[in-house]
mmCIF file of C-alpha atoms in Angstrom:
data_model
loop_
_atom_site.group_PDB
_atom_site.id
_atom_site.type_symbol
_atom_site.label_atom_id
_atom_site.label_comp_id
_atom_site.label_asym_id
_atom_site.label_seq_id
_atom_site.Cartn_x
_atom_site.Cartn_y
_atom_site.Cartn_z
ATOM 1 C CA UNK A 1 -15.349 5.096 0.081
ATOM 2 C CA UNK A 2 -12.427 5.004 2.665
ATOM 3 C CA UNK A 3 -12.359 0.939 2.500
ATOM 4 C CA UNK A 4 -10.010 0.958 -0.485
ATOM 5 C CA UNK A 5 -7.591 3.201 1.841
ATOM 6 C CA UNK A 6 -7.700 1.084 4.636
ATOM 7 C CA UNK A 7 -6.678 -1.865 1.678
ATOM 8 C CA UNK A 8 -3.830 0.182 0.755
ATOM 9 C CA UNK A 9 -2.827 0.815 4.418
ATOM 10 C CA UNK A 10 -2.451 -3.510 4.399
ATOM 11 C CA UNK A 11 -0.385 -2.878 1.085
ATOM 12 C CA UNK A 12 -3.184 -4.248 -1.042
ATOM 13 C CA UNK A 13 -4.158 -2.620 -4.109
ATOM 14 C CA UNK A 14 -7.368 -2.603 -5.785
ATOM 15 C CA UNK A 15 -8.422 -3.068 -9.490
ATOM 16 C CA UNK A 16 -11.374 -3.251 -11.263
ATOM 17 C CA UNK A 17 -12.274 -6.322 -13.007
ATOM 18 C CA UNK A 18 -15.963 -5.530 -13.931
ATOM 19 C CA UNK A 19 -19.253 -3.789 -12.763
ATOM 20 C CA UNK A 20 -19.390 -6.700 -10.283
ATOM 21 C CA UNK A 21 -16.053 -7.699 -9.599
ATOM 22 C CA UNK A 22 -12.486 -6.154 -8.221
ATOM 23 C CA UNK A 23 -8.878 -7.756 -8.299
ATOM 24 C CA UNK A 24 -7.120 -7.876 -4.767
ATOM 25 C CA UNK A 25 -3.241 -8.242 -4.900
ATOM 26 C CA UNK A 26 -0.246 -7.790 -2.875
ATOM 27 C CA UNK A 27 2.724 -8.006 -4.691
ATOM 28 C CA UNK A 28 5.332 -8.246 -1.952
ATOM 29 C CA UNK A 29 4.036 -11.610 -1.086
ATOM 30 C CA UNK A 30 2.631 -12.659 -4.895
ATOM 31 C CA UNK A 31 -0.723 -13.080 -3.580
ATOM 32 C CA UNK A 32 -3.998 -12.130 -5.803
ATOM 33 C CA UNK A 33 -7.787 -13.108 -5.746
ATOM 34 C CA UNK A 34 -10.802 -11.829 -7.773
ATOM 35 C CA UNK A 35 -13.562 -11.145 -5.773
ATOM 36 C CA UNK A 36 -17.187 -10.254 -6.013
ATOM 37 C CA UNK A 37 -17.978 -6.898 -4.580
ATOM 38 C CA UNK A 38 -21.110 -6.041 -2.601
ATOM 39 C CA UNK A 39 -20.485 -2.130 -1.551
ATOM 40 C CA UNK A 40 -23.233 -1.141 0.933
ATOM 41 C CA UNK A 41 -23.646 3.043 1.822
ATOM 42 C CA UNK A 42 -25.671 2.101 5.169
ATOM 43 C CA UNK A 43 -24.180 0.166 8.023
ATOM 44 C CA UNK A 44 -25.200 -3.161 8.349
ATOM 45 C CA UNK A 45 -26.424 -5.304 11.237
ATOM 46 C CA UNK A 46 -25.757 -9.439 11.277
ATOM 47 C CA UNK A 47 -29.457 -10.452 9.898
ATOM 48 C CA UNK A 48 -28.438 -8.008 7.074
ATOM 49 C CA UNK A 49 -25.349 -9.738 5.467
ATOM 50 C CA UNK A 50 -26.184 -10.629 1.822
ATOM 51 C CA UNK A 51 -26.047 -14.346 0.265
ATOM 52 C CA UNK A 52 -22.850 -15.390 -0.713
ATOM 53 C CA UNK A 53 -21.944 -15.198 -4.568
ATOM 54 C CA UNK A 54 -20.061 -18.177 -5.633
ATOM 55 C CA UNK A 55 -16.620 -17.685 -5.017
ATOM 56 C CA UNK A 56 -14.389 -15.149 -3.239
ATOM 57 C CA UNK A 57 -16.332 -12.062 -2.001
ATOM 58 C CA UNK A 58 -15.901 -8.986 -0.333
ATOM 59 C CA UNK A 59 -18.216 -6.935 2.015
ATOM 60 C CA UNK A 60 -17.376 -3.102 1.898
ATOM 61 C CA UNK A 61 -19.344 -1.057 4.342
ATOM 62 C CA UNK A 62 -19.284 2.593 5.883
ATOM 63 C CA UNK A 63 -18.804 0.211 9.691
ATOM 64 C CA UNK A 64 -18.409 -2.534 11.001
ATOM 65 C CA UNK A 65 -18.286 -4.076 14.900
ATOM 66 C CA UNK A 66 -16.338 -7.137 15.634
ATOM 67 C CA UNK A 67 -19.190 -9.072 15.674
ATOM 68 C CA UNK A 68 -20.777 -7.874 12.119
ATOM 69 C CA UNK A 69 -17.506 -8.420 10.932
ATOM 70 C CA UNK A 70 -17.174 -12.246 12.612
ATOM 71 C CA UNK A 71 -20.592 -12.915 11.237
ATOM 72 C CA UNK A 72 -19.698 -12.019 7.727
ATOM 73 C CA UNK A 73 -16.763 -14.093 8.210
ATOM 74 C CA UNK A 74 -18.783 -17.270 9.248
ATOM 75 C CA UNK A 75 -20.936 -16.703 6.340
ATOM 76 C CA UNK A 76 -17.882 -16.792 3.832
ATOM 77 C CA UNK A 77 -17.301 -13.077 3.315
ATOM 78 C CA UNK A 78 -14.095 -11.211 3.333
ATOM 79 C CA UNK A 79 -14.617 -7.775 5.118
ATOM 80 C CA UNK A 80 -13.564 -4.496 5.114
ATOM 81 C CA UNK A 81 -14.918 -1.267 6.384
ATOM 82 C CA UNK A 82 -14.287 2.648 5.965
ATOM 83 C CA UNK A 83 -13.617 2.608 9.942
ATOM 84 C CA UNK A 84 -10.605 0.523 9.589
ATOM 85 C CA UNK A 85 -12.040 -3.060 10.817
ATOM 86 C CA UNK A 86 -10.470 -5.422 8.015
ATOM 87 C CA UNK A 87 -10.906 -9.495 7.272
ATOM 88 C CA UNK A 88 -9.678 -10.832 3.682
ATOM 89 C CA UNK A 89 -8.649 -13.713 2.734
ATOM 90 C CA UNK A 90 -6.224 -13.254 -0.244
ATOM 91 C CA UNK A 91 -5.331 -16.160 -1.588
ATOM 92 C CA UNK A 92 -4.789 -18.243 1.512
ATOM 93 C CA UNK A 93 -3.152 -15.727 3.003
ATOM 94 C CA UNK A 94 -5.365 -14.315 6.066
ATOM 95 C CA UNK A 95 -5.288 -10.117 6.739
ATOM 96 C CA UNK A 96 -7.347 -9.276 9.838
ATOM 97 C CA UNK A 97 -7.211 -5.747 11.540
ATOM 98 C CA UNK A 98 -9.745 -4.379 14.348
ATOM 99 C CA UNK A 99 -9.136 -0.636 15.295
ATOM 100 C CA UNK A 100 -9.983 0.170 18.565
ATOM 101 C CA UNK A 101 -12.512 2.283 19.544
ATOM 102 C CA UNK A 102 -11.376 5.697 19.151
ATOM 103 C CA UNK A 103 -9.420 4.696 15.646
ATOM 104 C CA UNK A 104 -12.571 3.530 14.531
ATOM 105 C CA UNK A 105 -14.738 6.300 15.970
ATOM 106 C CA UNK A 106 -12.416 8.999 14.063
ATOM 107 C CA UNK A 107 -12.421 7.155 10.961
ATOM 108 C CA UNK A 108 -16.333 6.891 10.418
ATOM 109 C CA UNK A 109 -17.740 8.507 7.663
ATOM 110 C CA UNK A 110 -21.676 9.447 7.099
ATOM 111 C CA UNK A 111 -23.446 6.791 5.246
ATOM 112 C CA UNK A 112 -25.433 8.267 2.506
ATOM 113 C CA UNK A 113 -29.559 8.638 2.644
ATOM 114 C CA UNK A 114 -30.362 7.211 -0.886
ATOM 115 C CA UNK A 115 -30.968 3.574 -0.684
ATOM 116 C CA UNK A 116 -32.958 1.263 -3.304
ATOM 117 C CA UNK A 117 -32.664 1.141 -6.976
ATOM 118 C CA UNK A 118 -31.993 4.079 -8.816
ATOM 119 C CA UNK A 119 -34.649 5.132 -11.523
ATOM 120 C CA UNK A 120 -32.041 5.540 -13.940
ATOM 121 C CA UNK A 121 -34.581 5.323 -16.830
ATOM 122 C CA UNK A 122 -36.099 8.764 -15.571
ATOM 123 C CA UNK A 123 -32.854 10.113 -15.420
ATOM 124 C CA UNK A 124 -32.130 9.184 -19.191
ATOM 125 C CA UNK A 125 -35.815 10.783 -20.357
ATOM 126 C CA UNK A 126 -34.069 14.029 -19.319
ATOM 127 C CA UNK A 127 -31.006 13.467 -20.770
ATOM 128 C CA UNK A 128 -32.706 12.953 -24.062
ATOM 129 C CA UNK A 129 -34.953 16.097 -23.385
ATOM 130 C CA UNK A 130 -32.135 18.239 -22.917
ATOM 131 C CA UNK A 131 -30.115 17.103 -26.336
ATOM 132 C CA UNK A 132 -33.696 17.610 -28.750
ATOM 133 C CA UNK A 133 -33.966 21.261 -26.987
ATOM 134 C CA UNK A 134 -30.557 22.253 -27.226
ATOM 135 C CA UNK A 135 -31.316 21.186 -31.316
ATOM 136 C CA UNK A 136 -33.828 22.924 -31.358
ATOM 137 C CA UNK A 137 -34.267 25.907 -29.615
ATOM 138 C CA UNK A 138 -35.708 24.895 -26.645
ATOM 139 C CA UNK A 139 -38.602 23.110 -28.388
ATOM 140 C CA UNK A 140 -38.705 20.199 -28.679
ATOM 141 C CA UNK A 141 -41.453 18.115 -31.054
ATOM 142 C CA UNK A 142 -41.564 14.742 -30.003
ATOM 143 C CA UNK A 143 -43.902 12.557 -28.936
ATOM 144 C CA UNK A 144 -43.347 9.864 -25.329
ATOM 145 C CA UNK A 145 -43.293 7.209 -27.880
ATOM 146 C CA UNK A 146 -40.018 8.731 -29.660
ATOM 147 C CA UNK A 147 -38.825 9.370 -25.942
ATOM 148 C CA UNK A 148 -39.666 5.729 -25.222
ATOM 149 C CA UNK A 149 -37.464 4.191 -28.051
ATOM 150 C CA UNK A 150 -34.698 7.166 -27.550
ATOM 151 C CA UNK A 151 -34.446 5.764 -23.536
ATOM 152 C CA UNK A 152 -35.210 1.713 -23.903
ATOM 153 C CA UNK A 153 -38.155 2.352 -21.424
ATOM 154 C CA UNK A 154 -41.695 1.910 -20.819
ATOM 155 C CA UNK A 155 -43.773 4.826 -21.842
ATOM 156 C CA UNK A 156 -45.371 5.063 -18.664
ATOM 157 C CA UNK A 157 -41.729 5.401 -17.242
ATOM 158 C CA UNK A 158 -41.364 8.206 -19.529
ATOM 159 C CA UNK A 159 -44.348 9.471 -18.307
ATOM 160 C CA UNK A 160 -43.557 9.568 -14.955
ATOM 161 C CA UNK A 161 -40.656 11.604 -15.677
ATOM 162 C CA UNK A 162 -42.182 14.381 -17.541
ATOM 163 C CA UNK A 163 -44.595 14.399 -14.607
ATOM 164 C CA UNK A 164 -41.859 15.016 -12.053
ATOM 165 C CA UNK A 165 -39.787 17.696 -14.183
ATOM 166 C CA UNK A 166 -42.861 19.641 -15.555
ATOM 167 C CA UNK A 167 -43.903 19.758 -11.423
ATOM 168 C CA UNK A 168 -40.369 21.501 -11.144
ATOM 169 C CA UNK A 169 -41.618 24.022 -13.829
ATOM 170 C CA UNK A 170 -38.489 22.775 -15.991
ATOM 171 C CA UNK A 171 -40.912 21.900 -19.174
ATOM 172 C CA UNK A 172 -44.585 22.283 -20.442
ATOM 173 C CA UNK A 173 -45.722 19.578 -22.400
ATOM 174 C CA UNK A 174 -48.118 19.140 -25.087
ATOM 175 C CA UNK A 175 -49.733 16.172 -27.133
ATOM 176 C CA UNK A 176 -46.557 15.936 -29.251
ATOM 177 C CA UNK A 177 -44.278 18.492 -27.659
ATOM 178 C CA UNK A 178 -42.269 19.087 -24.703
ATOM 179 C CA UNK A 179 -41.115 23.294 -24.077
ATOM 180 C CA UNK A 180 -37.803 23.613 -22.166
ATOM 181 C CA UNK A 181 -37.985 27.348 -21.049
ATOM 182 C CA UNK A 182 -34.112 27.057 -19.821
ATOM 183 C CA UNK A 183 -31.781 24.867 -20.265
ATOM 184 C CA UNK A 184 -29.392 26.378 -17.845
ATOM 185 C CA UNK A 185 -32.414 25.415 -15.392
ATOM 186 C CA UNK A 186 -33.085 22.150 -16.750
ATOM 187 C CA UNK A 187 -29.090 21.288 -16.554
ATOM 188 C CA UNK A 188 -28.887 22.545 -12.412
ATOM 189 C CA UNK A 189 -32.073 20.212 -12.114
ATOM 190 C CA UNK A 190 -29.651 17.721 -13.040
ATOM 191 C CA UNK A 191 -27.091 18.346 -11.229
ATOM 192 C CA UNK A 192 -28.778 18.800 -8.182
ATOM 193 C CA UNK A 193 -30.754 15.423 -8.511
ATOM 194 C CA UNK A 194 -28.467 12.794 -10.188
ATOM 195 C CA UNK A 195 -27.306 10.709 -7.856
ATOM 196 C CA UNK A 196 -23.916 9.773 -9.971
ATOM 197 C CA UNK A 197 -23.503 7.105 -12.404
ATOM 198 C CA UNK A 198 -22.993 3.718 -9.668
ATOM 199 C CA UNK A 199 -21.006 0.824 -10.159
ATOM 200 C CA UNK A 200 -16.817 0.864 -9.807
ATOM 201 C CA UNK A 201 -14.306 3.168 -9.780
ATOM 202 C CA UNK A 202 -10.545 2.241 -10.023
ATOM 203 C CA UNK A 203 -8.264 5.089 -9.294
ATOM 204 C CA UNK A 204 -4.548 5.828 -11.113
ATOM 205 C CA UNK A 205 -2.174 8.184 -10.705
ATOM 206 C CA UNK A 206 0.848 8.795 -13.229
ATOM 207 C CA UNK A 207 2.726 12.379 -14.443
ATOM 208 C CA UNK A 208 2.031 13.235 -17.775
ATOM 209 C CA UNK A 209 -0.683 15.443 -18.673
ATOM 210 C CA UNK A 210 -3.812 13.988 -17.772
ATOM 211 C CA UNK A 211 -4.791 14.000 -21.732
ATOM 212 C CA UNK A 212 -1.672 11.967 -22.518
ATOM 213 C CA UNK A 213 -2.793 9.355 -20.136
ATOM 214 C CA UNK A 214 -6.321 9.327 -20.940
ATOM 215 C CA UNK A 215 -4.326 8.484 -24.725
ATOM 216 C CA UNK A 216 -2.420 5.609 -22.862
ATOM 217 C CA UNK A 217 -5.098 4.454 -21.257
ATOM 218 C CA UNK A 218 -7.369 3.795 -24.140
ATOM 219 C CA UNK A 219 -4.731 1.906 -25.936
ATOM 220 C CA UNK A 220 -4.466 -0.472 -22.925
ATOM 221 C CA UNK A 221 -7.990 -1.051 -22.424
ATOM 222 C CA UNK A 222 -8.755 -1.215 -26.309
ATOM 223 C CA UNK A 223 -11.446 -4.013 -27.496
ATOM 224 C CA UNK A 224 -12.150 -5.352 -23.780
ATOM 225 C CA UNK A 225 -13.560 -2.020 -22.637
ATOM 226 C CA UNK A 226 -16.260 -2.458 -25.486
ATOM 227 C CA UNK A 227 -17.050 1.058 -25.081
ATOM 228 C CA UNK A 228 -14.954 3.913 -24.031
ATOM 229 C CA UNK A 229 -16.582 7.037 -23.121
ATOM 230 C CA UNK A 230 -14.367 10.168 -22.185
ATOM 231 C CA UNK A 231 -16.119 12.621 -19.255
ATOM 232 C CA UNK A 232 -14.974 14.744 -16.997
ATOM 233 C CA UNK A 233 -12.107 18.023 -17.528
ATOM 234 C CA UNK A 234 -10.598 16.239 -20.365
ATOM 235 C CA UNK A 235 -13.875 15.955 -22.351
ATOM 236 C CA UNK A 236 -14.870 19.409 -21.807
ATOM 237 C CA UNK A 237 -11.745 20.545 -22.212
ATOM 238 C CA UNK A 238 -11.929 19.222 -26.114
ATOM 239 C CA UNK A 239 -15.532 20.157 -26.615
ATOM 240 C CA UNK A 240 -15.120 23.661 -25.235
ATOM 241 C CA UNK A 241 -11.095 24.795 -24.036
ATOM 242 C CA UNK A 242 -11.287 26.965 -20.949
ATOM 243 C CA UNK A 243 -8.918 24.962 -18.486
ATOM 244 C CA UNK A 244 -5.989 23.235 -18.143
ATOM 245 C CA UNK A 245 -7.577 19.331 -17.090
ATOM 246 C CA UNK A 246 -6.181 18.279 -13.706
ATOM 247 C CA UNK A 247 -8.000 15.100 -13.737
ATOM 248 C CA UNK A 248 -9.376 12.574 -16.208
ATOM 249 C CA UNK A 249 -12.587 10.375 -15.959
ATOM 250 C CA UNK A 250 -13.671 7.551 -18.186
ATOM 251 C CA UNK A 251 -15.886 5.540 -18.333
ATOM 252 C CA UNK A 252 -15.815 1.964 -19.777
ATOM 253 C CA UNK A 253 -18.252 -1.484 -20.134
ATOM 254 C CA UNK A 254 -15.192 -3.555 -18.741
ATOM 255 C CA UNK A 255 -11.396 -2.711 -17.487
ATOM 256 C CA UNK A 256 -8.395 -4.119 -16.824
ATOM 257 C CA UNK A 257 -4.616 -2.776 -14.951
ATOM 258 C CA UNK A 258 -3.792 -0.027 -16.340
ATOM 259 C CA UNK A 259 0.392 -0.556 -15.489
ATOM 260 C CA UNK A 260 0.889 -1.073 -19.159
ATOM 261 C CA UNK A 261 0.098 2.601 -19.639
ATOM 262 C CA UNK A 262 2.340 3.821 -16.973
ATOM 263 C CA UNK A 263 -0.141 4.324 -14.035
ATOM 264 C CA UNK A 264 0.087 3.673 -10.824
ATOM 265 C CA UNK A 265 -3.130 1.965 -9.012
ATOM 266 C CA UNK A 266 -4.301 4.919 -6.081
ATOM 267 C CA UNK A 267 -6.737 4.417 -3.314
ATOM 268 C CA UNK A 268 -9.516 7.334 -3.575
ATOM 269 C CA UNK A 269 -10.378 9.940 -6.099
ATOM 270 C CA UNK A 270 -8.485 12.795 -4.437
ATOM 271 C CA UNK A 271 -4.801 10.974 -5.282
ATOM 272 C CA UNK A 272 -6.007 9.714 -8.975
ATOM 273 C CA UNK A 273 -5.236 11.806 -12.184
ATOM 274 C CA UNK A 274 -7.379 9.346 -14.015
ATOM 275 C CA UNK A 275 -10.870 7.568 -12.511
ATOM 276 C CA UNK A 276 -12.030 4.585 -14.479
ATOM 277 C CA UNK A 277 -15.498 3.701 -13.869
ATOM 278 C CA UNK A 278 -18.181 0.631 -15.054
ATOM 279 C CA UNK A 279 -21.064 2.891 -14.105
ATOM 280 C CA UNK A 280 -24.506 1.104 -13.515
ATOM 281 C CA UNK A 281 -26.513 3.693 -15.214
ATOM 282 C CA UNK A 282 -26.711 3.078 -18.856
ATOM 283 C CA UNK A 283 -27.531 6.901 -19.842
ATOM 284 C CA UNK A 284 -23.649 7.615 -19.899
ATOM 285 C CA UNK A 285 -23.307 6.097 -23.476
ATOM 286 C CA UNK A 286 -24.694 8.289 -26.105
ATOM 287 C CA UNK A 287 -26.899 6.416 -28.019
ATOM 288 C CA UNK A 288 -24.948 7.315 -31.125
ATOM 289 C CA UNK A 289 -21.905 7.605 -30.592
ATOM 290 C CA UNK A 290 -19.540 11.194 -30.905
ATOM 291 C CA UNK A 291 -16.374 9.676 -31.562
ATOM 292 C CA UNK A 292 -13.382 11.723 -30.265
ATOM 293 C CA UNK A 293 -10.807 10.460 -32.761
ATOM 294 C CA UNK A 294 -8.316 12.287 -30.856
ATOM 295 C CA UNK A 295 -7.971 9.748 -28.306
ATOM 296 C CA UNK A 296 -8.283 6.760 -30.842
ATOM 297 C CA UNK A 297 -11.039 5.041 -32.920
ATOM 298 C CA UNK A 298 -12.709 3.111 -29.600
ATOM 299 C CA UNK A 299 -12.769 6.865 -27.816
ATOM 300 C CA UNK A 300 -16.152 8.480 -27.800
ATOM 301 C CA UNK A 301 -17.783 11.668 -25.457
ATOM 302 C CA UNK A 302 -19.495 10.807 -22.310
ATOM 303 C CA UNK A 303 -23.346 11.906 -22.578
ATOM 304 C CA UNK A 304 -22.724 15.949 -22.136
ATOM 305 C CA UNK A 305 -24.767 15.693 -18.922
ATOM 306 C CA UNK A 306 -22.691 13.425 -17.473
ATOM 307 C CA UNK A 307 -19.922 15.390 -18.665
ATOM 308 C CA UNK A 308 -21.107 18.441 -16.721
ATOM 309 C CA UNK A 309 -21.748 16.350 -13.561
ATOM 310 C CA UNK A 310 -18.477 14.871 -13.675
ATOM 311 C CA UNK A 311 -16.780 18.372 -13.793
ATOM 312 C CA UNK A 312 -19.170 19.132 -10.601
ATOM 313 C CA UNK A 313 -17.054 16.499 -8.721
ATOM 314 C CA UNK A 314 -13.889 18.132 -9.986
ATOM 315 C CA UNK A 315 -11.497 20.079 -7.034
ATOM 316 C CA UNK A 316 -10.562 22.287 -9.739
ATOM 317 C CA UNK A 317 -11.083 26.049 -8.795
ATOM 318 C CA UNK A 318 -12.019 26.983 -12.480
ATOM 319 C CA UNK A 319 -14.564 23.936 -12.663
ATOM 320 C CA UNK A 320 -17.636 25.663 -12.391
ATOM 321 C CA UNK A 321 -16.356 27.984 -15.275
ATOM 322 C CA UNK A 322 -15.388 25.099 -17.621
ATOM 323 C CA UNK A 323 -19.367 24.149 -16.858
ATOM 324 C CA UNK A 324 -20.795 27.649 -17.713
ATOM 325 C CA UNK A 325 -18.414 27.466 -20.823
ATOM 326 C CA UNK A 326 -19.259 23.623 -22.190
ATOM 327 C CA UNK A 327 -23.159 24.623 -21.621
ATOM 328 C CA UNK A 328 -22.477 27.694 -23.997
ATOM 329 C CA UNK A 329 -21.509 25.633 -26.397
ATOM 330 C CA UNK A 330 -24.017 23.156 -25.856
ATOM 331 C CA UNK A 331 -26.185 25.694 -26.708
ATOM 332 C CA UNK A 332 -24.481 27.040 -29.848
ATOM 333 C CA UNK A 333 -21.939 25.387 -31.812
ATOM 334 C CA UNK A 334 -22.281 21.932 -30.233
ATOM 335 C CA UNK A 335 -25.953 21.898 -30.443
ATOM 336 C CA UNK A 336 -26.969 20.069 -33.093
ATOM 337 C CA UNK A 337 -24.267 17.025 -32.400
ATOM 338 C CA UNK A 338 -26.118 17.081 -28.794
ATOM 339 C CA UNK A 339 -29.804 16.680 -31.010
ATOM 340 C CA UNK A 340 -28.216 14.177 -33.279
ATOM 341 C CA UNK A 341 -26.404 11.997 -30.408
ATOM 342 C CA UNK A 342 -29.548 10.820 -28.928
ATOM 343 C CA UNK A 343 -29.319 8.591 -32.634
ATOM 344 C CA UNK A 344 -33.067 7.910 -32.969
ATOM 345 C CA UNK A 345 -35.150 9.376 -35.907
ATOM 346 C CA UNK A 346 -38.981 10.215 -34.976
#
């Protein structure tokens, strides 16, 4: 979203505290707040602003009119928008910017169409699918009792899910088997259907090689992340080398500033060398973990899906061949550490 780059324009940076929350500073004038975040994709009208959490909050929407944004205000928000309109308190200290109507009109950005909770159990049935068939050839002998323990959901929720990707023609299931005819197919399903991982993103920049700070930035985050989960070109660029990694993503339970490793705190994915996200959707962690020792002992892989989505975001002109490569190996070599990640026994 554009709303951290109209922060930035103010000279305020943005870090992430948790899955919930984001630390607002300035440091010319020494002024910081944590705040809950509420990040809506749709516009909202005035009958639409959300409760209050207790204590300092901020409203980030795709736009906002002066009276949304006075509303808000009256109701104890702090504001911001991707079209530039901006109310925060931070700290006692008041910012308040209203673009006029053509700045805001050039700066609006298209909302996006999903809305409502994200099914992310569904999501993690095929994820666990595609790990037993890469183990084992494609088939896969397992019953939606084993898929319900592997995913932490309801067996009706897992089968729901084999429903919907057996209507795709991606699998034919049995009483205690589930055929994957294609993984390649199975894995552009994916792709083409995940909706990303959710939650917050904080964005750094620094110069080393993006491995190197991934390195740095594990040592700074250390026991408070809880878990640290490596995606993106770096990851695939240690399970199967076919690029140089321009960028680095990782994801984490809970972060902190990453200055200590020598970053510098960026507004939006396209200036960051490293993305640090507290994703919503719990199918990023492997359920046993494949330690990258690498990187340190609290370093582990991102689940290989989310690996190959993440490299799907990338800018990088030889992304789509680091994909084709990983999936080889997914396939081959890897295979079996893909069957034996999902970490539960039939």
């Amino acid at each position: 979203m554009k709303w951290r780059e109209v922060l930035a324009d103010e000279g305020i940076a943005v870090d992430v505290v948790d899955s919930r929350r984001v630390l607002l500073s300035d440091e010319r004038v020494s002024a910081e707040v944590i705040m809950w975040l509420h990040e809506s994709t749709r516009p909202l009208t005035p009958s639409k602003v959300p409760a209050l959490p207790s204590g300092p909050a901020l409203l980030a929407v795709p736009r906002g009119t002066a009276a949304f944004v006075e509303h808000a205000r009256s109701h104890g928000w702090s504001v911001v928008s991707d079209d530039g309109m901006l109310d925060v308190d931070l700290g006692g200290r008041r910012i308040v910017r209203r673009p006029g109507a053509d700045e805001q009109s050039s700066g609006q950005r298209k909302a996006s169409g999903r809305t409502g909770s994200v099914p992310w159990a569904q999501f993690s049935v095929v994820r666990a699918i595609a790990a037993l068939a890469a183990g084992d050839g494609g088939h896969v002998r397992t019953t939606q009792q084993h898929l319900s323990r592997i995913v932490g959901a309801s067996q009706p929720t897992v089968s729901r899910a084999l429903r919907r990707i057996e209507a795709a023609g991606l699998i034919e299931t049995g009483r205690s088997s589930v055929v994957v005819g294609d993984l390649s197919l199975l894995a552009s399903w994916w792709l083409r259907n995940y909706p990303g991982p959710g939650g917050i993103t904080g964005y750094w920049y620094g110069l080393d090689a993006p491995a190197d700070q991934v390195r740095d930035a594990v040592r700074v985050l250390g026991v408070d992340a809880e878990r640290i989960a490596i995606s993106g070109e770096v990851a695939a660029d240690v399970m199967a080398p076919w690029q140089r990694p321009q960028q680095a993503k990782v994801y984490v339970r809970a972060a902190r500033p990453l200055t200590p490793a020598g970053l510098v705190a960026v507004p939006s994915a396209g200036a960051a060398t490293v993305q640090v996200t507290i994703p919503d959707d719990p199918g990023v962690w492997l359920s046993a973990a494949w330690g990258v020792p690498s990187f340190g002992d609290a370093a582990e892989f991102a689940d290989p899906l989310q690996i190959l989505y993440d490299l799907e975001q990338s800018p990088s002109p030889t992304a789509q061949e680091a994909q084709a490569r990983l999936l080889d190996q997914l396939r081959g070599p890897l295979a079996q550490r893909w069957a034996n990640s999902v970490g539960v026994a039939q």
